[in-house]
XYZ file of C-alpha atoms in Angstrom:
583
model
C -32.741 8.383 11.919
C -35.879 7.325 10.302
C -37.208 10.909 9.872
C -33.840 11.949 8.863
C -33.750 9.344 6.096
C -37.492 10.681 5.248
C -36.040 14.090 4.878
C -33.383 12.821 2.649
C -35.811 11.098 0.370
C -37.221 14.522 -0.183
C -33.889 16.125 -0.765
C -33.451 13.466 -3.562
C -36.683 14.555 -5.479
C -35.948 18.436 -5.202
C -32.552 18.124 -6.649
C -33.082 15.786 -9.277
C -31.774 16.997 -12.835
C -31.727 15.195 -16.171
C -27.974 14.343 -17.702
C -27.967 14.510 -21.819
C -25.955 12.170 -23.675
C -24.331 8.707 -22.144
C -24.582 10.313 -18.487
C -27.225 9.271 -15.831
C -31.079 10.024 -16.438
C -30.981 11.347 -12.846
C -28.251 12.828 -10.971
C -29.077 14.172 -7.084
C -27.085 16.285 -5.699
C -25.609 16.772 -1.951
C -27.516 14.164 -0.606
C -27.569 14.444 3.039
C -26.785 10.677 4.713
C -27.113 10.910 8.404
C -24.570 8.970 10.439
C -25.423 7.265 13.751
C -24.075 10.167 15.969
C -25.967 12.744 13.912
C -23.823 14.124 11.541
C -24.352 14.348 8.117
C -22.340 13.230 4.919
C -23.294 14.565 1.647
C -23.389 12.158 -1.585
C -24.370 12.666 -5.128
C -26.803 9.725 -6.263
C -26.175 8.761 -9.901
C -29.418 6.546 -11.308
C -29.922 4.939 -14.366
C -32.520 6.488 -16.953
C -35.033 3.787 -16.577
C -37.008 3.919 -13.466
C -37.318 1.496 -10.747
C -34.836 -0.536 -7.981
C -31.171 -0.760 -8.913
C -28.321 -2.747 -7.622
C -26.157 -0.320 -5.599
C -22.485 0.970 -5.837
C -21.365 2.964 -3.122
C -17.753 5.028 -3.934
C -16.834 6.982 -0.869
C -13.604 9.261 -1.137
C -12.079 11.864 0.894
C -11.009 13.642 -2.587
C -13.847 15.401 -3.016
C -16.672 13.393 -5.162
C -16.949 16.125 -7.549
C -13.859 15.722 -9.285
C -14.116 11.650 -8.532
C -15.972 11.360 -11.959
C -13.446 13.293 -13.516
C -10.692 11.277 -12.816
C -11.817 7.868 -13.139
C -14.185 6.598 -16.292
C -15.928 4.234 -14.472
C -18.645 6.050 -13.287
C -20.451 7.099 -16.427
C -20.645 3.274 -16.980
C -22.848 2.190 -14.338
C -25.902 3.215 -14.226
C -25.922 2.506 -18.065
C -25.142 -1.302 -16.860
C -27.934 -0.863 -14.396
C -26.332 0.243 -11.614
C -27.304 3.286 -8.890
C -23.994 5.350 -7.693
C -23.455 6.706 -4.924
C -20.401 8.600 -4.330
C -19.637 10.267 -0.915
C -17.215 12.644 0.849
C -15.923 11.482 4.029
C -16.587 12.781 7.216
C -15.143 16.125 7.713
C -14.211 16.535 3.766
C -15.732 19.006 0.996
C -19.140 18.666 1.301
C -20.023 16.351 4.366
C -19.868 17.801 8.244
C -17.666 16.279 10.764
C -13.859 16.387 11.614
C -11.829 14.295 9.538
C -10.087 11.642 11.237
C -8.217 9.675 8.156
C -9.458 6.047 8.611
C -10.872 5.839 11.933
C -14.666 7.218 11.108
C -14.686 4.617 8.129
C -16.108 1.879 9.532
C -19.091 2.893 11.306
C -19.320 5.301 8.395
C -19.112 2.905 5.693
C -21.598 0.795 7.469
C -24.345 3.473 7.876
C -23.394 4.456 3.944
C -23.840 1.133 3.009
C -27.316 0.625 5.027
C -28.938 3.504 3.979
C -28.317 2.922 0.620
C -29.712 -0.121 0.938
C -33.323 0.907 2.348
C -33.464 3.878 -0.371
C -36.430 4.044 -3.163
C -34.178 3.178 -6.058
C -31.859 0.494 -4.301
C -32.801 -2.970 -4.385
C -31.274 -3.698 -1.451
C -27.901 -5.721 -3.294
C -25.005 -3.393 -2.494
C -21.319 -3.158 -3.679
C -18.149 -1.290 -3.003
C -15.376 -0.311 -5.611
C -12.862 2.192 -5.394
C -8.502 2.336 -5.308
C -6.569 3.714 -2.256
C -8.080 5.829 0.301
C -11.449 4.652 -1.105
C -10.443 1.036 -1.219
C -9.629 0.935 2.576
C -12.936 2.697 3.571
C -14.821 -0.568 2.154
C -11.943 -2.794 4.256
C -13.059 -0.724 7.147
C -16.212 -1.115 6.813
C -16.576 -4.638 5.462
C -15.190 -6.117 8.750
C -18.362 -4.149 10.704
C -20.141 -6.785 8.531
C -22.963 -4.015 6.913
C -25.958 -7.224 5.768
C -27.005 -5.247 2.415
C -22.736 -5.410 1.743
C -22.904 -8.523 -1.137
C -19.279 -7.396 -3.272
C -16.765 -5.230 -3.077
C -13.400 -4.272 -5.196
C -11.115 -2.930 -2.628
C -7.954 -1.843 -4.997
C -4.218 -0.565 -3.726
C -4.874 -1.165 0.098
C -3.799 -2.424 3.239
C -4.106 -5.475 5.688
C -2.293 -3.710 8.716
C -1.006 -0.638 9.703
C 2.083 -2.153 10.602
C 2.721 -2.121 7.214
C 0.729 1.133 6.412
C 0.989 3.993 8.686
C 4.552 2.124 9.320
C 6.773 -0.235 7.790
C 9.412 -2.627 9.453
C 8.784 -0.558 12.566
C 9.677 2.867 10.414
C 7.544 5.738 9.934
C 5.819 5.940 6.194
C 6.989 9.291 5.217
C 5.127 9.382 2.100
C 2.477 10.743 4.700
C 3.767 13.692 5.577
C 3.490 14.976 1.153
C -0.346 13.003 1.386
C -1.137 15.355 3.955
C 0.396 18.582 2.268
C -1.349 17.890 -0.936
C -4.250 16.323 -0.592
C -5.409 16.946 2.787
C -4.275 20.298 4.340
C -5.496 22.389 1.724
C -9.263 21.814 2.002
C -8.853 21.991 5.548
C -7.020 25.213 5.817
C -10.153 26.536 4.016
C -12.206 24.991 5.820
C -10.510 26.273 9.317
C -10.130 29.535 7.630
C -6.282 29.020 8.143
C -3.289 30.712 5.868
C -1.625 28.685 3.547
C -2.200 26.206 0.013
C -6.102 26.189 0.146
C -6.106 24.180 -3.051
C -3.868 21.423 -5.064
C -2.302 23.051 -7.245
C -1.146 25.886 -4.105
C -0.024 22.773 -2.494
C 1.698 21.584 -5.265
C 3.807 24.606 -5.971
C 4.281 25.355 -2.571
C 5.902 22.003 -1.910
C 8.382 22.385 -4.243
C 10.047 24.937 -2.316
C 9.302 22.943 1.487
C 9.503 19.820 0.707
C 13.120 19.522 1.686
C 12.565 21.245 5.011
C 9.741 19.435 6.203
C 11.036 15.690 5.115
C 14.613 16.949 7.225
C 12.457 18.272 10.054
C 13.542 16.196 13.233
C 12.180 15.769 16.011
C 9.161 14.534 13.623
C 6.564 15.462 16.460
C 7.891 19.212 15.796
C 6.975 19.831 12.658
C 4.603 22.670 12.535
C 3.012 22.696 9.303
C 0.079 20.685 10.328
C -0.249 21.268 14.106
C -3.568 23.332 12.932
C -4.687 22.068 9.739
C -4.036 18.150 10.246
C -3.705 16.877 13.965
C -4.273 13.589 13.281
C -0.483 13.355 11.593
C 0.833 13.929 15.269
C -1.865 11.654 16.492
C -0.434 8.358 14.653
C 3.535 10.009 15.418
C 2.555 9.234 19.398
C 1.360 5.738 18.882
C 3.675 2.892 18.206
C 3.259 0.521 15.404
C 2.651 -1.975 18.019
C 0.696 0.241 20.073
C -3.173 -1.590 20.778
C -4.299 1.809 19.969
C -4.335 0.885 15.685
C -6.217 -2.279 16.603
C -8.990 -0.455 14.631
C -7.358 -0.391 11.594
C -5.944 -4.198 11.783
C -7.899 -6.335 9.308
C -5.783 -9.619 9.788
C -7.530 -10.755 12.706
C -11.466 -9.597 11.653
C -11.967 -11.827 7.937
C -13.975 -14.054 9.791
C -16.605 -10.835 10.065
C -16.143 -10.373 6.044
C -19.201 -12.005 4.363
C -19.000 -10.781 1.181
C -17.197 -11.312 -2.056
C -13.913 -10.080 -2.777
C -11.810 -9.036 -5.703
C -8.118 -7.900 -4.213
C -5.736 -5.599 -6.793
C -2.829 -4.353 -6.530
C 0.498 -3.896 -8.701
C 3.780 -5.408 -7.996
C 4.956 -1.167 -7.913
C 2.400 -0.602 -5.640
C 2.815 1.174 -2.753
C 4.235 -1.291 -0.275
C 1.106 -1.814 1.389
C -0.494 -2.569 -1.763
C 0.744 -6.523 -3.065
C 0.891 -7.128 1.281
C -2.395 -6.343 1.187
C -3.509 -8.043 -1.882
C -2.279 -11.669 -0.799
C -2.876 -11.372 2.755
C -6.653 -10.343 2.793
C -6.981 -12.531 -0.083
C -5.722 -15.769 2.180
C -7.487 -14.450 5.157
C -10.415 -14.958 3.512
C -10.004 -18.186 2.180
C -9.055 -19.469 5.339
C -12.137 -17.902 7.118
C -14.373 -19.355 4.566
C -12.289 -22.926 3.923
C -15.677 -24.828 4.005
C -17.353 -22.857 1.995
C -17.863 -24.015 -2.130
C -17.282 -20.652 -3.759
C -15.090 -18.422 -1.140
C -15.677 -15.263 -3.387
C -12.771 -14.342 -3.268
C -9.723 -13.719 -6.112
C -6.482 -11.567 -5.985
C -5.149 -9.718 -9.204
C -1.491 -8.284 -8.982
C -0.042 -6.423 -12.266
C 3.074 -4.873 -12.869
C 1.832 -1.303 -11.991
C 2.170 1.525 -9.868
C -0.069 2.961 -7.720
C -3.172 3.968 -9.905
C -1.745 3.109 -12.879
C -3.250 -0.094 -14.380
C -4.083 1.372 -17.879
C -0.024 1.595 -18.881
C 2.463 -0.384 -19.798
C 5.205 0.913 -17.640
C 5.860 1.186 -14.591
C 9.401 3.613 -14.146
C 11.381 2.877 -16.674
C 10.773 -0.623 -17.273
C 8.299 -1.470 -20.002
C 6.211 -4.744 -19.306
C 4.252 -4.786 -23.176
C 1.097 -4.418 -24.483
C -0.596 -7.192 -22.448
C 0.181 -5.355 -19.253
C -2.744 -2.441 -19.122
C -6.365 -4.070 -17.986
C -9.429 -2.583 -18.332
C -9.945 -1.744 -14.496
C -13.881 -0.486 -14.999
C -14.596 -3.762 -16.523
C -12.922 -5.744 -13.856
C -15.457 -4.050 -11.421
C -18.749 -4.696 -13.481
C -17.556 -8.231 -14.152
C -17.573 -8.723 -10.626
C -20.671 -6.456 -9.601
C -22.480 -8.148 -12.333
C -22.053 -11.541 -10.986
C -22.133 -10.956 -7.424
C -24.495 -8.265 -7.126
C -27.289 -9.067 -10.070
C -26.632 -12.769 -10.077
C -25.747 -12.887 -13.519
C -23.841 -15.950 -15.053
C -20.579 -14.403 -16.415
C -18.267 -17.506 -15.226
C -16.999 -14.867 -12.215
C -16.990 -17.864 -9.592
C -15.059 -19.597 -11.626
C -11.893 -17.651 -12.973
C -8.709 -18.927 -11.098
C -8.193 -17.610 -7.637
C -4.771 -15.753 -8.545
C -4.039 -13.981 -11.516
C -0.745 -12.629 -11.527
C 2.004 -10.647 -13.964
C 5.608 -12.223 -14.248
C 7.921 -9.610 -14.981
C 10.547 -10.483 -17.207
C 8.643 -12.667 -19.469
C 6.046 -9.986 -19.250
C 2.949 -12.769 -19.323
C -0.041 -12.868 -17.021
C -0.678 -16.121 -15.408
C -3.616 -17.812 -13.710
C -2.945 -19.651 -10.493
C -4.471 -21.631 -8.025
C -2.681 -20.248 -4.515
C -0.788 -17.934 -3.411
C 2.146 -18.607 -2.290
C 2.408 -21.145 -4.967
C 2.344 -24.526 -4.436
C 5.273 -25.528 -6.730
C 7.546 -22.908 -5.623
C 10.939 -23.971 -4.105
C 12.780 -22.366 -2.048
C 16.554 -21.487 -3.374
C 18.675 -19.801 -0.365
C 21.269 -17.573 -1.768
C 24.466 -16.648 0.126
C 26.152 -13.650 0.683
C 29.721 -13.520 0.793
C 33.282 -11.502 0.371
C 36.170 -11.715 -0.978
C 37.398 -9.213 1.494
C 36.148 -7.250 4.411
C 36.318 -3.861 3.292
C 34.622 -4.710 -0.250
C 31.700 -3.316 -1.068
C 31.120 -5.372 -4.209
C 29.763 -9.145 -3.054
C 28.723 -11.881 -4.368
C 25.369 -14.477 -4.104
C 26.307 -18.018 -3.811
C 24.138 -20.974 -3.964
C 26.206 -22.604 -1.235
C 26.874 -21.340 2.128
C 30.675 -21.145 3.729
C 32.335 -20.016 0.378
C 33.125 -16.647 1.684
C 36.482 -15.628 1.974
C 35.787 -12.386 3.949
C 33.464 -13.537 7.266
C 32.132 -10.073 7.458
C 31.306 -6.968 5.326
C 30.591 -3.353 6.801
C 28.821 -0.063 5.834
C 28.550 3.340 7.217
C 25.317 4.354 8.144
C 24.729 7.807 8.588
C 21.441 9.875 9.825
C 22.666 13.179 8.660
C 23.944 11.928 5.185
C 21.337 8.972 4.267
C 21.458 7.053 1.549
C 18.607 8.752 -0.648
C 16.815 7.743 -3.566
C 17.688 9.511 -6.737
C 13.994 9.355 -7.855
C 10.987 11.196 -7.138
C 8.594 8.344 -8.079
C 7.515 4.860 -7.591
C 7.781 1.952 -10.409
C 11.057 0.365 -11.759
C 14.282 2.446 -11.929
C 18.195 1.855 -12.234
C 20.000 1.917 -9.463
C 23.367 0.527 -10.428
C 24.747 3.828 -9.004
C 24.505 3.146 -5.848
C 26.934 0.131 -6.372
C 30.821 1.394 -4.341
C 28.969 3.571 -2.213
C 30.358 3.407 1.521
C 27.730 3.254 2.839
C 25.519 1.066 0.259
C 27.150 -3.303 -0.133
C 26.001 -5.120 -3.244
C 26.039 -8.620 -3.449
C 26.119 -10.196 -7.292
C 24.805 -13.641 -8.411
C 26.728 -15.543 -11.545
C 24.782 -14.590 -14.653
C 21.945 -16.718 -14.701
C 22.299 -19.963 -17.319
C 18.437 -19.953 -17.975
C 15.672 -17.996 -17.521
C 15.065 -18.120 -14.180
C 11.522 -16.701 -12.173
C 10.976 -15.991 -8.850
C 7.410 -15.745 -7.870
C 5.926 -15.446 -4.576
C 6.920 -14.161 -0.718
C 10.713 -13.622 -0.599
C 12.557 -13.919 3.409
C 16.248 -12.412 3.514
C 17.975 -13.755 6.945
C 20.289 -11.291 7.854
C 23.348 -11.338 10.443
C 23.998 -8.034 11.791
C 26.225 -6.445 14.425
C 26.522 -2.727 14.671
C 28.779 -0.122 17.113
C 25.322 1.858 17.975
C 21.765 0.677 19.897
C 20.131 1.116 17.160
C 20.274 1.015 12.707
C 17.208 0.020 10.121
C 18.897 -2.548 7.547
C 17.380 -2.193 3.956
C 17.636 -5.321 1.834
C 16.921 -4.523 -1.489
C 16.493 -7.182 -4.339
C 17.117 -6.195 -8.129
C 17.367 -7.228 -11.453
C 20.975 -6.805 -13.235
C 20.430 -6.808 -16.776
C 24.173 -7.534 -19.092
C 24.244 -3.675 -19.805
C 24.354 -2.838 -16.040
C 20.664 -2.180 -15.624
C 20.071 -2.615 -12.107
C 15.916 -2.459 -11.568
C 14.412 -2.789 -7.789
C 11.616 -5.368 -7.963
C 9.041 -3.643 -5.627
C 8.889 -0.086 -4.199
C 10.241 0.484 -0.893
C 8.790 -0.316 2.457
C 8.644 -4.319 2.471
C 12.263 -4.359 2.334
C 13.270 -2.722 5.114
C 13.677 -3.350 9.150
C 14.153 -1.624 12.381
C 16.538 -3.442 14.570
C 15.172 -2.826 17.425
C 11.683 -3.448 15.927
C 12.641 -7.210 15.321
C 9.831 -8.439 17.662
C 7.258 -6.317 16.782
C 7.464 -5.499 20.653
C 6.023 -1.542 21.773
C 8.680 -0.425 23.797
C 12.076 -1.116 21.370
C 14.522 -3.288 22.095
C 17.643 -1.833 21.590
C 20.854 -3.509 20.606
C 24.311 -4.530 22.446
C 27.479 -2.877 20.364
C 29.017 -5.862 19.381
C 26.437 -8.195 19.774
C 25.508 -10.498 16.621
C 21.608 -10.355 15.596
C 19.567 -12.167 13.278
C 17.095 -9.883 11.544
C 14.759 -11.768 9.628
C 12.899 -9.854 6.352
C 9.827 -11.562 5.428
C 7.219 -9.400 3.999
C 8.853 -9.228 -0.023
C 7.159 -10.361 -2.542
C 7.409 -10.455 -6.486
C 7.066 -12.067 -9.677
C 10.039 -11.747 -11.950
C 12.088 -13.887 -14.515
C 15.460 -13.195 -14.167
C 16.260 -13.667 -18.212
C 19.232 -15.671 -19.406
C 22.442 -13.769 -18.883
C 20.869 -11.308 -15.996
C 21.880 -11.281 -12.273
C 20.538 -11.454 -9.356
C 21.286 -8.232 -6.574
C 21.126 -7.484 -3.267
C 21.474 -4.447 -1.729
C 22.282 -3.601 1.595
C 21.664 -0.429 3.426
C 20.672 1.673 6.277
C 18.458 4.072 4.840
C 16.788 4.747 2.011
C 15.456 8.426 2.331
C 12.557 10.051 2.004
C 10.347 7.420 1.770
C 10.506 6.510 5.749
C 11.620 8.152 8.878
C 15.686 7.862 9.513
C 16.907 6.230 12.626
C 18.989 8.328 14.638
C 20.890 5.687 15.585
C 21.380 6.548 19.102
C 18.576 4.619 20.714
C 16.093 7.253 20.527
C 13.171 7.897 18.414
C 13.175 10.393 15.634
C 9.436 11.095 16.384
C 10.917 12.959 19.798
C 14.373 13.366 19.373
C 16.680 14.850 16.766
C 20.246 14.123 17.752
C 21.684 11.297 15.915
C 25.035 9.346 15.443
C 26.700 7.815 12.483
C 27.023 4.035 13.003
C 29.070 1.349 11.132
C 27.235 -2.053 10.820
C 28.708 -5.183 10.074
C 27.105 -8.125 8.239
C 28.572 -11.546 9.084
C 28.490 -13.975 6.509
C 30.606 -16.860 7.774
C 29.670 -20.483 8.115
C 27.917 -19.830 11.386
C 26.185 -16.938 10.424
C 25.230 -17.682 6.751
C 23.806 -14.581 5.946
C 21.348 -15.147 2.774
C 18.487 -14.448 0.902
C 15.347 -16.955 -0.131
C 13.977 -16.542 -2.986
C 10.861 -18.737 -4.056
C 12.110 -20.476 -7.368
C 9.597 -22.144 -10.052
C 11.133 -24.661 -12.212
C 10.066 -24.570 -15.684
């Protein structure tokens, strides 16, 4: 490895080329870095005019790094704040050798990344991570393999645990199969010289004619489209959520390894895994460094979608003008302190930061959860067993129904009627058959709810097996009915209750307890709104349907329409908790 980095050195004085203007005095291009098994990953090296040792940023994507400047402005800023760039394709992606493996390479990979940057001419030694999605769970992956030269890292949009990435609530993340279609498959169609979209935008239009096909395709393990182009999809459709196998991709149980400093971001429209993994790497750490004076560590959650920091909406729900932060700026705030030792006040900004919907106002805090928060069960109940309009009570036993039902069916799920994350109305759905709603009083003050949410559920059902979405949302006086957070934390497989690997499938009849606890929001229900639940057993295409019949849509595609009964009587006080703050 020695002589290869040698080699590389000289690759870096070859391909040297000044920039004009505000870019980099010295940009170096395809940059072999040699992993530990001997395969290379190409970077380009972005330096800062002046010469001598920089603090180090290393972005590594699996987009392709050439169009990584293009889409994000922070890059042109760093080496003019003294800062060397590296930016890197993955193994097995554009310009780096390998086969790509989403994920599982990132560690080790990440680690040598990080090293070698490290020991290079113009690095002096400090270096940081930065990057949102894909590129902030590479510096996850490879922060926990504890790299020494790793001093700070901004890991934006990411996970904690693939229980709540690759799945959710023991369901299947769909929103893989389109990742892989568009962003994936193409580049390695060309690569494998296979037919098909060899580019984005092929991808793109293609999709708009196959999308429908390939998100009905049952058995899932069927589906042929990426047999050639993208084995790995079938790879993570044979392993369990609870299977050992994704041990490499847990983080919950490796912060103890983490040694660096840590800014957490996400958006409260984030993908699912996105405010999960905020808070819970964020506590993680704090509990693996408890002792320590600064735990360099702080969590930021906004009222965003995924990528979309610099607007003030998210859907159709506009949070104002305070809402947008200047992401590049977050990152060199950070770097600067953590990385060049400089004396911004980073250390001590509050630990949380969050955005409370509603009231649309950011808010410093010391914790999350936080500390002040009470809990405030709310009741479901009926005036009669075949309505499908409820109502939340703050006292249990006032039902006059003991039960309320809804069909559930495979082949006709309930499907949402938009194409994109953030904040949308969904007072449609109220009446459905196979959709309950359960109404609070309109609140008498403003009233917020900030921090992990639990719904406690009492379910029977007439098949072996149902996923029960409960959906919280805003109900504004003109019938406005916005969701609170995108799909996937709201959501549970029955027979996935105990997180066991083999399911455990239901008695017809039987009553179960299914306990949600992975919500989480900050919202101020105003004056006059009302608080919803929704209840449902799908809510398609974002994850795999249950078939219903005991048998796994990954292998099997007969399924059976179910009817499943929530019991909301005094014994089985079926309600949801939200976490109240009292002004």
């Amino acid at each position: 490895m020695g002589l290869a980095i040698l080699c590389g050195a000289g690759i870096l004085a070859s391909a040297a080329e000044e920039s004009p203007g505000s870019a980099p005095g010295v940009v170096l291009k395809d940059v072999a870095v040699p992993m530990r098994d001997g395969v290379a990953l190409r970077a380009d090296i972005w330096l800062p005019k002046a010469e001598g040792r920089f603090p180090t940023l290393v972005y590594r994507t699996p987009y392709g790094k050439a169009d990584a400047a293009k889409e994000w402005s922070t890059f042109e800023k760093l080496p003019a704040r003294g800062y060397a760039v590296v930016i890197q394709d993955v193994r097995g992606r554009y310009a780096s050798d390998g086969e790509f493996l989403p994920y599982q390479n990132e560690g080790k990979d990440g680690y040598d990344t990080i090293e070698w940057a490290a020991r290079q001419p113009w690095s002096d030694g400090n270096v940081g991570t930065f990057g949102l999605s894909y590129p902030g769970a590479v510096q996850w992956l490879a922060a926990v393999e504890n790299p020494p030269h790793l001093k700070a890292m901004v890991p934006a949009m990411t996970f904690s645990t693939p229980r709540n990435f690759f799945y959710s609530g023991g369901l299947f993340d769909d929103s893989w199969l389109e990742w892989t279609w568009m962003n994936i498959a193409p580049d390695a169609r060309k690569r494998k010289k296979l037919p098909g979209p060899q580019t984005h935008e092929e991808a793109k239009a293609a999709w708009k004619s196959e999308h429908e096909r390939m998100e009905g395709y049952l058995p899932l393990r069927d589906l042929p489209d990426f047999k050639q182009a993208a084995p790995f999809y079938y790879q993570w459709l044979a392993h369990a959520p609870a299977d050992p196998w994704w041990d490499w991709a847990e983080l919950r149980n490796k912060y103890d390894r983490v040694h660096c400093a840590v800014l957490n971001f996400s958006g409260w429209y984030d993908e699912a895994y996105g405010p999960d993994g905020a808070t819970t790497n964020f506590n993680g750490l704090l509990a693996a460094r408890k002792d320590v004076k600064d735990p360099a560590t702080r969590t930021i959650i906004g009222p965003w979608t995924h990528g979309a920091q610099d607007t003030r909406k998210s859907g159709e729900r506009d949070f104002g003008p305070t809402a947008p932060v200047d992401y590049d700026e977050l990152i060199l705030r950070w770097m600067d302190h953590y990385l060049r030792g400089i004396d911004n006040g980073a250390e001590k900004d509050a630990p949380v930061r969050i955005f409370v919907m509603g009231t649309n106002q950011w808010r410093d805090e010391k914790s999350w959860p936080l500390q002040r928060a009470q809990d405030n069960s709310f009741y479901l109940a009926a005036d009669a067993a075949d309505s499908r309009l409820g109502k939340l009570s703050g006292a249990g036993g006032q039902s006059r129904a003991t039960t309320s039902s809804f069909l559930s069916d495979p082949v006709h799920p309930v499907a949402d009627a938009y194409d994109a994350y953030g904040a949308h109305d969904y007072r449609a759905l109220a009446g459905r058959e196979d959709v309950l709603v359960f109404d609070s009083e309109p609140m008498a003050k403003d009233t917020e709810a900030t921090g992990p949410i639990t719904a406690e559920m009492f379910v029977s059902a007439d098949v072996k097996d149902f996923d029960l979405w409960v959906r919280l949302l805003d109900v504004a006086p003109d019938g406005t009915a916005f969701n609170l957070m995108s799909p996937g934390l709201d959501v549970l497989r029955a027979s996935w209750r105990q997180e066991t690997v083999k399911p455990e499938l239901l008695q017809p009849g039987k009553i179960y307890k299914l306990t949600l606890d992975r919500m989480l929001t900050s919202n101020t229900f105003l004056k006059g709104h009302r608080i919803r639940v929704q209840v449902s057993g799908a809510f398609y295409p974002h994850f795999s349907r249950n078939l219903q019949t005991g048998e796994s849509e990954i292998t099997s595609k007969e399924s059976r329409a179910g009817r499943i009964v929530l019991h909301h009587d005094a014994e089985h006080a079926s309600r949801i908790i939200l976490p109240i703050i009292d002004k």
